[in-house]
Backbone as JSON Lines, residues from 0, in Angstrom:
{"i":0,"aa":"M","n":[20.17,-13.19,16.08],"ca":[20.39,-11.72,15.38],"c":[21.19,-11.32,15.05]}
{"i":1,"aa":"K","n":[21.07,-10.58,13.95],"ca":[22.25,-9.5,13.08],"c":[22.23,-8.48,14.09]}
{"i":2,"aa":"S","n":[24.35,-8.09,14.03],"ca":[24.59,-7.07,15.02],"c":[25.12,-5.96,13.72]}
{"i":3,"aa":"T","n":[24.25,-6.31,12.29],"ca":[24.63,-5.32,12.08],"c":[22.93,-4.84,10.74]}
{"i":4,"aa":"P","n":[23.12,-3.73,10.19],"ca":[22.44,-2.83,9.6],"c":[21.11,-3.86,8.64]}
{"i":5,"aa":"A","n":[20.03,-4.51,8.54],"ca":[19.76,-5.3,7.69],"c":[18.42,-4.91,6.96]}
{"i":6,"aa":"Y","n":[17.83,-5.25,5.96],"ca":[16.81,-4.97,4.83],"c":[16.86,-3.08,4.74]}
{"i":7,"aa":"I","n":[18.09,-3.09,4.03],"ca":[18.09,-1.52,3.92],"c":[17.39,-1.79,2.35]}
{"i":8,"aa":"L","n":[16.78,-0.66,2.24],"ca":[16.15,-1.22,0.24],"c":[17.79,-0.17,-0.49]}
{"i":9,"aa":"R","n":[17.73,-0.77,-0.91],"ca":[18.88,-1.09,-2.41],"c":[18.18,0.06,-3.51]}
{"i":10,"aa":"N","n":[16.7,-0.48,-4.03],"ca":[16.33,-0.24,-5.55],"c":[14.98,-0.73,-4.99]}
{"i":11,"aa":"C","n":[14.02,-0.29,-6.38],"ca":[12.35,-0.73,-5.67],"c":[12.19,-0.63,-7.18]}
{"i":12,"aa":"A","n":[10.96,-1.31,-7.68],"ca":[10.38,-1.42,-9.1],"c":[8.7,-1.29,-9.0]}
{"i":13,"aa":"L","n":[8.29,-0.39,-9.92],"ca":[6.86,-0.27,-10.37],"c":[6.15,-0.68,-11.12]}
{"i":14,"aa":"W","n":[5.05,-1.89,-11.2],"ca":[4.63,-2.06,-11.73],"c":[2.9,-1.22,-11.86]}
{"i":15,"aa":"A","n":[2.27,-0.59,-12.76],"ca":[0.89,-0.59,-13.27],"c":[0.38,-1.83,-14.32]}
{"i":16,"aa":"N","n":[-0.54,-1.89,-13.6],"ca":[-1.45,-3.09,-14.41],"c":[-0.29,-3.49,-15.34]}
{"i":17,"aa":"E","n":[0.36,-4.38,-14.65],"ca":[1.33,-5.45,-15.49],"c":[2.31,-4.22,-16.4]}
{"i":18,"aa":"D","n":[2.1,-3.24,-16.41],"ca":[3.14,-2.78,-16.82],"c":[4.19,-2.31,-16.35]}
{"i":19,"aa":"V","n":[5.69,-2.41,-16.13],"ca":[6.83,-1.94,-15.7],"c":[7.22,-0.86,-15.99]}
{"i":20,"aa":"K","n":[6.98,-0.01,-14.79],"ca":[8.01,1.55,-14.64],"c":[9.1,1.61,-14.66]}
{"i":21,"aa":"V","n":[10.01,0.59,-14.71],"ca":[11.58,0.85,-14.62],"c":[12.18,2.39,-15.11]}
{"i":22,"aa":"G","n":[13.06,2.94,-14.49],"ca":[13.41,4.05,-15.39],"c":[11.97,5.55,-15.61]}
{"i":23,"aa":"Q","n":[11.18,5.13,-15.19],"ca":[9.87,5.94,-15.06],"c":[9.37,6.64,-14.0]}
{"i":24,"aa":"F","n":[9.47,6.28,-12.81],"ca":[9.19,6.98,-11.47],"c":[10.33,7.05,-10.91]}
{"i":25,"aa":"S","n":[9.72,8.38,-9.61],"ca":[10.98,8.24,-8.59],"c":[10.45,8.4,-7.43]}
{"i":26,"aa":"E","n":[9.4,8.28,-6.98],"ca":[9.23,7.75,-5.72],"c":[7.97,6.98,-5.76]}
{"i":27,"aa":"V","n":[7.53,6.2,-4.56],"ca":[6.25,5.09,-4.53],"c":[5.87,5.39,-3.1]}
{"i":28,"aa":"T","n":[5.14,5.27,-2.54],"ca":[4.8,5.79,-1.07],"c":[3.77,4.3,-0.58]}
{"i":29,"aa":"I","n":[4.14,3.33,-0.21],"ca":[3.35,2.36,0.21],"c":[3.0,2.34,1.12]}
{"i":30,"aa":"S","n":[1.32,2.19,1.78],"ca":[0.98,2.25,3.23],"c":[0.56,1.07,3.83]}
{"i":31,"aa":"M","n":[0.99,1.41,5.65],"ca":[0.55,0.3,6.33],"c":[-0.73,-0.03,6.81]}
{"i":32,"aa":"P","n":[-1.63,-1.02,7.44],"ca":[-2.61,-1.06,8.29],"c":[-2.89,0.52,8.68]}
{"i":33,"aa":"K","n":[-3.89,0.77,9.49],"ca":[-3.88,1.28,10.78],"c":[-5.5,1.43,11.59]}
{"i":34,"aa":"E","n":[-5.28,0.84,12.9],"ca":[-6.41,0.62,13.75],"c":[-6.94,1.74,13.96]}
{"i":35,"aa":"K","n":[-7.98,1.31,13.79],"ca":[-9.08,2.52,14.02],"c":[-9.85,2.69,15.57]}
{"i":36,"aa":"S","n":[-9.63,3.49,15.87],"ca":[-10.41,3.5,17.43],"c":[-11.22,4.57,17.95]}
{"i":37,"aa":"E","n":[-11.57,4.34,18.61],"ca":[-12.81,5.23,19.0],"c":[-12.72,4.97,20.95]}
{"i":38,"aa":"G","n":[-12.95,6.27,21.21],"ca":[-12.46,7.0,22.7],"c":[-13.78,6.47,23.44]}
{"i":39,"aa":"F","n":[-13.69,5.96,24.73],"ca":[-15.08,5.57,25.59],"c":[-15.14,5.86,27.19]}
{"i":40,"aa":"R","n":[-15.69,6.45,27.85],"ca":[-15.78,6.69,29.26],"c":[-16.92,6.63,29.44]}
{"i":41,"aa":"N","n":[-17.55,5.59,29.94],"ca":[-18.75,4.91,30.06],"c":[-18.96,5.34,31.86]}
{"i":42,"aa":"G","n":[-19.87,4.93,32.16],"ca":[-20.71,5.62,33.69],"c":[-19.51,4.05,34.21]}
{"i":43,"aa":"G","n":[-18.91,4.71,35.81],"ca":[-18.02,4.08,36.77],"c":[-16.41,4.26,36.08]}
{"i":44,"aa":"M","n":[-16.21,4.26,35.06],"ca":[-14.71,4.6,34.61],"c":[-14.4,5.98,35.21]}
{"i":45,"aa":"I","n":[-13.13,5.51,35.07],"ca":[-12.4,7.14,35.59],"c":[-11.33,7.64,34.57]}
{"i":46,"aa":"K","n":[-11.31,6.52,33.75],"ca":[-10.6,7.31,32.26],"c":[-11.21,6.9,31.18]}
{"i":47,"aa":"E","n":[-11.28,7.88,30.08],"ca":[-11.19,7.26,28.38],"c":[-10.57,5.59,27.91]}
{"i":48,"aa":"R","n":[-10.91,5.15,27.33],"ca":[-10.21,3.62,26.7],"c":[-10.09,3.91,24.95]}
{"i":49,"aa":"K","n":[-9.57,2.96,24.42],"ca":[-9.51,3.4,23.53],"c":[-10.04,2.33,22.83]}
{"i":50,"aa":"V","n":[-10.41,2.55,22.23],"ca":[-11.15,0.22,21.82],"c":[-10.79,0.74,20.05]}
{"i":51,"aa":"A","n":[-10.67,-0.79,19.78],"ca":[-10.06,-1.05,18.04],"c":[-11.56,-1.16,17.6]}
{"i":52,"aa":"M","n":[-11.58,-0.54,16.8],"ca":[-13.05,-0.89,15.57],"c":[-13.35,-0.83,14.18]}
{"i":53,"aa":"G","n":[-12.07,-1.06,14.37],"ca":[-12.02,-1.75,12.64],"c":[-10.0,-1.39,12.25]}
{"i":54,"aa":"Y","n":[-10.17,-1.01,10.5],"ca":[-8.56,-1.27,10.68],"c":[-8.97,0.57,9.06]}
{"i":55,"aa":"E","n":[-8.03,1.54,8.8],"ca":[-7.87,2.26,8.29],"c":[-6.28,1.75,7.15]}
{"i":56,"aa":"H","n":[-6.8,2.49,5.87],"ca":[-5.61,1.81,4.64],"c":[-5.51,3.08,3.7]}
{"i":57,"aa":"D","n":[-4.71,3.89,3.81],"ca":[-4.12,4.77,2.81],"c":[-3.92,4.57,1.79]}
{"i":58,"aa":"D","n":[-4.26,5.68,1.19],"ca":[-3.74,5.69,-0.53],"c":[-2.27,5.15,-0.79]}
{"i":59,"aa":"L","n":[-1.91,4.37,-2.18],"ca":[-0.66,3.61,-2.7],"c":[-0.57,5.67,-3.82]}
{"i":60,"aa":"E","n":[0.41,6.13,-3.65],"ca":[1.14,6.94,-3.84],"c":[2.46,6.74,-4.36]}
{"i":61,"aa":"F","n":[2.5,7.35,-6.2],"ca":[3.78,7.15,-7.06],"c":[3.82,8.08,-7.59]}
{"i":62,"aa":"T","n":[5.12,9.27,-7.91],"ca":[5.23,9.73,-8.62],"c":[6.19,9.53,-10.65]}
{"i":63,"aa":"L","n":[5.03,9.7,-11.38],"ca":[6.06,9.14,-12.41],"c":[6.83,10.16,-13.03]}
{"i":64,"aa":"T","n":[8.35,10.39,-13.68],"ca":[9.03,11.49,-14.04],"c":[8.72,11.46,-15.9]}
{"i":65,"aa":"A","n":[7.77,10.42,-15.84],"ca":[7.36,10.67,-17.38],"c":[5.72,10.76,-17.85]}
{"i":66,"aa":"F","n":[5.2,11.45,-18.81],"ca":[3.48,11.69,-19.06],"c":[3.32,10.8,-19.53]}
{"i":67,"aa":"D","n":[2.45,9.82,-18.67],"ca":[2.63,7.94,-19.61],"c":[1.44,7.9,-19.98]}
{"i":68,"aa":"P","n":[0.82,7.52,-21.53],"ca":[-0.4,7.6,-21.35],"c":[-0.87,6.21,-21.17]}
{"i":69,"aa":"A","n":[-0.47,4.83,-20.87],"ca":[-0.8,4.02,-20.41],"c":[-1.4,4.14,-19.0]}
{"i":70,"aa":"T","n":[-0.27,4.91,-18.37],"ca":[-0.69,4.82,-17.01],"c":[-2.25,5.96,-17.21]}
{"i":71,"aa":"L","n":[-2.24,6.85,-17.52],"ca":[-2.75,8.18,-17.48],"c":[-4.24,7.43,-17.88]}
{"i":72,"aa":"K","n":[-4.41,6.57,-18.93],"ca":[-6.09,5.54,-19.36],"c":[-5.99,4.8,-17.99]}
{"i":73,"aa":"L","n":[-5.42,4.18,-16.64],"ca":[-5.66,3.73,-15.36],"c":[-6.92,4.48,-15.04]}
{"i":74,"aa":"M","n":[-7.04,5.41,-15.22],"ca":[-8.2,6.29,-14.58],"c":[-9.33,6.47,-15.34]}
{"i":75,"aa":"T","n":[-9.64,5.96,-14.95],"ca":[-11.59,5.34,-15.69],"c":[-12.29,6.18,-15.06]}
{"i":76,"aa":"G","n":[-12.67,5.85,-13.57],"ca":[-13.89,6.62,-13.05],"c":[-15.24,5.81,-12.79]}
{"i":77,"aa":"K","n":[-14.99,4.55,-13.56],"ca":[-16.39,3.31,-13.99],"c":[-16.03,2.61,-12.68]}
{"i":78,"aa":"P","n":[-17.29,2.66,-11.74],"ca":[-17.54,1.65,-10.75],"c":[-17.24,0.45,-11.17]}
{"i":79,"aa":"G","n":[-16.68,-0.16,-10.4],"ca":[-16.15,-1.98,-10.18],"c":[-14.71,-1.95,-11.48]}
{"i":80,"aa":"T","n":[-14.32,-0.73,-11.7],"ca":[-13.18,-0.92,-12.57],"c":[-12.09,-0.6,-11.46]}
{"i":81,"aa":"E","n":[-11.14,-1.68,-11.68],"ca":[-9.99,-2.37,-10.67],"c":[-8.56,-2.58,-11.7]}
{"i":82,"aa":"H","n":[-7.85,-2.16,-11.05],"ca":[-6.22,-2.52,-11.53],"c":[-4.91,-3.0,-10.57]}
{"i":83,"aa":"A","n":[-4.05,-3.54,-11.02],"ca":[-3.24,-4.32,-10.43],"c":[-2.09,-3.39,-10.3]}
{"i":84,"aa":"F","n":[-1.77,-3.25,-9.14],"ca":[-0.46,-2.77,-9.34],"c":[0.35,-3.1,-8.05]}
{"i":85,"aa":"M","n":[1.93,-3.29,-8.31],"ca":[2.85,-3.77,-7.69],"c":[4.05,-3.0,-7.15]}
{"i":86,"aa":"V","n":[4.62,-3.52,-5.9],"ca":[5.98,-1.93,-5.69],"c":[7.07,-3.65,-5.49]}
{"i":87,"aa":"T","n":[7.87,-3.85,-5.86],"ca":[8.96,-4.5,-5.41],"c":[10.07,-3.73,-5.34]}
{"i":88,"aa":"G","n":[10.83,-4.42,-4.23],"ca":[11.93,-3.59,-2.99],"c":[13.05,-4.88,-3.36]}
{"i":89,"aa":"A","n":[14.05,-4.29,-3.31],"ca":[15.34,-5.3,-2.97],"c":[15.99,-4.72,-1.55]}
{"i":90,"aa":"H","n":[16.34,-5.25,-0.8],"ca":[16.68,-4.82,0.73],"c":[17.84,-6.28,0.91]}
{"i":91,"aa":"V","n":[19.12,-5.68,1.37],"ca":[20.02,-5.66,1.61],"c":[20.27,-5.78,2.69]}
{"i":92,"aa":"D","n":[20.81,-6.72,3.37],"ca":[21.68,-6.43,4.8],"c":[23.11,-6.48,4.78]}
{"i":93,"aa":"E","n":[24.02,-5.86,5.33],"ca":[25.02,-5.03,5.71],"c":[25.78,-6.24,5.37]}
{"i":94,"aa":"D","n":[25.25,-7.79,5.8],"ca":[26.1,-8.86,5.42],"c":[26.17,-9.68,4.49]}
{"i":95,"aa":"G","n":[25.26,-8.75,3.48],"ca":[25.38,-9.45,2.24],"c":[24.09,-10.44,1.29]}
{"i":96,"aa":"V","n":[23.21,-10.28,2.78],"ca":[22.33,-11.21,2.3],"c":[20.91,-10.7,1.48]}
{"i":97,"aa":"T","n":[20.7,-10.69,0.87],"ca":[19.36,-9.92,-0.3],"c":[18.36,-10.21,0.17]}
{"i":98,"aa":"H","n":[17.21,-9.7,0.11],"ca":[15.67,-10.18,0.61],"c":[14.63,-9.43,-0.53]}
{"i":99,"aa":"S","n":[13.78,-10.2,-1.1],"ca":[12.86,-9.6,-1.81],"c":[11.41,-8.8,-0.84]}
{"i":100,"aa":"A","n":[11.15,-7.8,-1.68],"ca":[9.62,-7.15,-0.73],"c":[9.09,-7.39,-2.06]}
{"i":101,"aa":"V","n":[8.02,-8.02,-1.65],"ca":[6.79,-7.45,-2.81],"c":[5.53,-7.33,-2.3]}
{"i":102,"aa":"Y","n":[4.68,-6.23,-2.84],"ca":[4.01,-4.91,-2.25],"c":[2.67,-5.0,-3.25]}
{"i":103,"aa":"Y","n":[1.25,-6.09,-2.97],"ca":[0.7,-6.41,-3.95],"c":[-0.72,-5.44,-3.71]}
{"i":104,"aa":"V","n":[-0.79,-4.82,-4.59],"ca":[-1.97,-3.81,-4.66],"c":[-3.68,-3.7,-6.21]}
{"i":105,"aa":"R","n":[-4.73,-3.75,-5.35],"ca":[-5.7,-3.73,-6.39],"c":[-6.47,-2.86,-5.98]}
{"i":106,"aa":"G","n":[-6.87,-1.95,-7.05],"ca":[-7.55,-0.57,-7.21],"c":[-7.47,0.53,-8.21]}
{"i":107,"aa":"R","n":[-7.71,1.41,-7.9],"ca":[-8.69,2.62,-9.02],"c":[-7.81,3.69,-8.51]}
{"i":108,"aa":"L","n":[-7.09,3.72,-9.6],"ca":[-6.04,5.65,-9.63],"c":[-7.14,6.62,-9.99]}
{"i":109,"aa":"V","n":[-7.12,7.57,-8.81],"ca":[-8.11,7.94,-8.67],"c":[-7.26,9.46,-9.06]}
{"i":110,"aa":"T","n":[-6.33,9.94,-9.03],"ca":[-5.69,11.18,-9.49],"c":[-3.8,11.13,-10.36]}
{"i":111,"aa":"G","n":[-4.16,11.86,-11.28],"ca":[-2.87,11.84,-12.4],"c":[-2.67,13.17,-11.93]}
{"i":112,"aa":"D","n":[-1.66,13.92,-11.49],"ca":[-1.51,14.94,-11.34],"c":[-0.45,15.65,-12.44]}
{"i":113,"aa":"A","n":[-0.28,16.44,-12.98],"ca":[0.45,16.39,-13.62],"c":[1.13,17.92,-13.46]}
{"i":114,"aa":"G","n":[0.84,18.94,-12.2],"ca":[1.7,19.49,-12.16],"c":[2.09,20.96,-12.96]}
{"i":115,"aa":"N","n":[3.15,21.72,-13.0],"ca":[3.2,22.88,-14.03],"c":[4.53,22.05,-14.96]}
{"i":116,"aa":"W","n":[4.25,22.37,-15.96],"ca":[5.15,22.18,-17.29],"c":[5.48,23.78,-17.49]}
{"i":117,"aa":"K","n":[7.49,23.19,-17.38],"ca":[8.15,24.94,-17.39],"c":[9.31,23.8,-18.29]}
{"i":118,"aa":"P","n":[9.73,24.92,-19.39],"ca":[10.26,24.22,-19.85],"c":[11.95,24.74,-19.37]}
{"i":119,"aa":"G","n":[12.67,22.68,-19.79],"ca":[13.67,23.04,-19.06],"c":[13.89,22.41,-17.56]}
{"i":120,"aa":"D","n":[12.48,21.9,-17.29],"ca":[12.41,21.25,-15.95],"c":[11.76,19.76,-16.11]}
{"i":121,"aa":"K","n":[11.7,19.32,-15.32],"ca":[11.59,17.5,-15.11],"c":[10.12,18.06,-14.32]}
{"i":122,"aa":"A","n":[9.28,17.32,-15.55],"ca":[7.44,17.29,-15.05],"c":[7.33,16.28,-14.64]}
{"i":123,"aa":"E","n":[6.51,15.98,-13.8],"ca":[6.19,14.95,-12.94],"c":[4.64,14.36,-13.27]}
{"i":124,"aa":"L","n":[3.83,13.55,-12.84],"ca":[2.74,13.07,-12.77],"c":[2.61,12.11,-11.55]}
{"i":125,"aa":"K","n":[2.09,13.04,-10.57],"ca":[2.02,12.43,-9.12],"c":[0.24,11.69,-9.24]}
{"i":126,"aa":"C","n":[0.48,10.38,-8.88],"ca":[-0.87,9.63,-9.0],"c":[-1.05,8.73,-7.55]}
{"i":127,"aa":"T","n":[-2.51,8.98,-7.33],"ca":[-3.13,8.41,-6.11],"c":[-3.61,6.74,-6.67]}
{"i":128,"aa":"V","n":[-3.71,6.4,-5.65],"ca":[-4.31,4.73,-6.3],"c":[-5.37,4.54,-4.86]}
{"i":129,"aa":"V","n":[-6.6,4.57,-4.75],"ca":[-7.3,3.86,-3.48],"c":[-7.17,2.41,-3.96]}
{"i":130,"aa":"Q","n":[-7.03,2.12,-2.46],"ca":[-6.63,0.48,-2.72],"c":[-7.6,-0.31,-1.87]}
{"i":131,"aa":"N","n":[-8.07,-0.77,-2.85],"ca":[-9.28,-1.83,-2.35],"c":[-8.54,-3.13,-1.41]}
{"i":132,"aa":"Y","n":[-7.52,-3.6,-2.19],"ca":[-6.53,-4.67,-1.6],"c":[-5.16,-4.42,-2.05]}
{"i":133,"aa":"A","n":[-4.7,-5.01,-0.86],"ca":[-2.91,-4.98,-0.42],"c":[-2.77,-5.94,0.23]}
{"i":134,"aa":"K","n":[-1.13,-6.33,0.04],"ca":[-1.12,-7.74,0.42],"c":[0.47,-7.27,0.45]}
{"i":135,"aa":"L","n":[1.05,-7.6,1.68],"ca":[3.47,-7.42,1.94],"c":[3.85,-8.38,1.93]}
{"i":136,"aa":"E","n":[4.76,-9.05,1.18],"ca":[5.16,-9.99,1.33],"c":[6.61,-10.25,1.46]}
{"i":137,"aa":"I","n":[7.57,-10.57,2.24],"ca":[8.69,-10.44,2.42],"c":[9.81,-11.99,2.8]}
{"i":138,"aa":"D","n":[10.47,-12.17,1.92],"ca":[11.16,-13.34,1.27],"c":[9.96,-14.15,1.18]}
{"i":139,"aa":"G","n":[9.12,-14.35,0.34],"ca":[7.47,-15.37,0.13],"c":[6.94,-15.07,1.3]}
{"i":140,"aa":"S","n":[6.87,-15.0,2.2],"ca":[6.56,-15.13,3.55],"c":[5.28,-13.31,3.37]}
{"i":141,"aa":"E","n":[4.17,-14.24,4.06],"ca":[2.98,-12.72,3.86],"c":[3.06,-12.08,5.17]}
{"i":142,"aa":"I","n":[3.72,-10.86,5.31],"ca":[2.92,-10.11,6.22],"c":[1.98,-9.68,6.71]}
{"i":143,"aa":"F","n":[1.28,-9.06,5.49],"ca":[-0.21,-8.78,6.21],"c":[-0.82,-9.01,4.86]}
{"i":144,"aa":"E","n":[-2.26,-8.55,4.95],"ca":[-2.95,-8.74,3.67],"c":[-4.48,-8.35,4.21]}
{"i":145,"aa":"I","n":[-5.19,-7.47,3.48],"ca":[-5.99,-7.04,3.5],"c":[-7.09,-6.24,2.61]}
{"i":146,"aa":"D","n":[-8.1,-6.66,3.04],"ca":[-9.1,-5.9,2.09],"c":[-10.63,-5.45,2.64]}
{"i":147,"aa":"D","n":[-11.84,-5.1,2.05],"ca":[-13.14,-4.73,2.78],"c":[-13.94,-5.2,4.02]}
{"i":148,"aa":"F","n":[-12.98,-6.91,3.93],"ca":[-13.63,-8.03,5.39],"c":[-12.57,-8.64,6.1]}
{"i":149,"aa":"D","n":[-11.5,-8.7,5.58],"ca":[-10.48,-9.07,6.39],"c":[-9.33,-8.66,6.51]}
{"i":150,"aa":"F","n":[-8.35,-8.62,7.51],"ca":[-6.92,-8.44,7.83],"c":[-6.57,-9.29,8.42]}
{"i":151,"aa":"S","n":[-5.47,-9.78,7.61],"ca":[-4.64,-10.64,8.41],"c":[-3.01,-10.35,8.85]}
{"i":152,"aa":"V","n":[-2.25,-10.99,9.7],"ca":[-1.3,-10.87,9.78],"c":[-0.01,-12.21,9.79]}
{"i":153,"aa":"G","n":[1.08,-12.13,9.19],"ca":[1.54,-13.35,9.22],"c":[0.6,-14.93,8.74]}
{"i":154,"aa":"G","n":[-0.63,-14.38,8.15],"ca":[-1.64,-15.27,7.25],"c":[-2.79,-16.09,8.62]}
{"i":155,"aa":"V","n":[-2.59,-15.34,10.32],"ca":[-3.44,-14.83,10.46],"c":[-4.62,-13.94,10.62]}
{"i":156,"aa":"S","n":[-5.83,-14.7,10.59],"ca":[-7.21,-13.34,10.65],"c":[-7.1,-12.76,11.81]}
{"i":157,"aa":"Q","n":[-7.38,-11.53,11.62],"ca":[-7.41,-10.76,13.19],"c":[-9.0,-10.46,13.11]}
{"i":158,"aa":"T","n":[-9.57,-10.3,11.96],"ca":[-11.16,-10.72,12.26],"c":[-12.13,-12.01,12.12]}
{"i":159,"aa":"G","n":[-11.24,-12.91,11.93],"ca":[-12.46,-14.21,11.37],"c":[-13.6,-14.38,12.66]}
{"i":160,"aa":"D","n":[-12.9,-14.43,13.88],"ca":[-13.73,-14.28,15.03],"c":[-14.64,-13.42,15.09]}
{"i":161,"aa":"I","n":[-14.48,-12.34,14.35],"ca":[-15.83,-11.81,14.15],"c":[-16.96,-12.28,13.05]}
{"i":162,"aa":"R","n":[-15.98,-12.26,11.82],"ca":[-16.94,-12.55,10.84],"c":[-17.57,-13.8,10.87]}
{"i":163,"aa":"A","n":[-17.1,-15.01,11.94],"ca":[-17.47,-15.81,12.61],"c":[-18.73,-16.08,12.98]}
{"i":164,"aa":"A","n":[-18.88,-14.43,13.77],"ca":[-19.91,-14.8,14.73],"c":[-20.96,-14.43,14.16]}
{"i":165,"aa":"L","n":[-20.68,-13.06,12.73],"ca":[-21.81,-12.57,11.63],"c":[-22.27,-13.97,10.66]}
{"i":166,"aa":"L","n":[-21.77,-15.24,10.78],"ca":[-22.24,-16.68,10.19],"c":[-21.97,-16.49,8.85]}
{"i":167,"aa":"L","n":[-20.53,-15.04,8.63],"ca":[-20.24,-15.23,7.49],"c":[-18.68,-16.35,7.09]}
């Protein structure tokens, strides 16, 4: 165990449909899966119990400082159309060890908000991607992977037993 700060983000990069956006984006927001729960207080119980009912996964969001036509063309709205997005991060420990984080996404660009244009001011394009698939790896090791049918943590399915019970 280290006694100095570790995994400090030093820089990151973004790819949209295999087109690298280095020098063209100012921020990116990746999302971690969240447990969706429902409260139950059935007969004989004295308090409510939160029961896991599945998972939620928010959208990928990024802000470009370029009015990029290649990115805008990814917003097709056509059913069944997905594009690959990738975010990479260089995380460095204070003792000098460098780690690679890679966040893979497959989804649809659903929003390209160009905001306000004002002469002499930076114009931004805020983009939102609905994620149908996501995977996070750090140093080549899977942290999580999620799609519409399965969620795994560290390569271990969290829903495999339920899928087996459904004969899937």
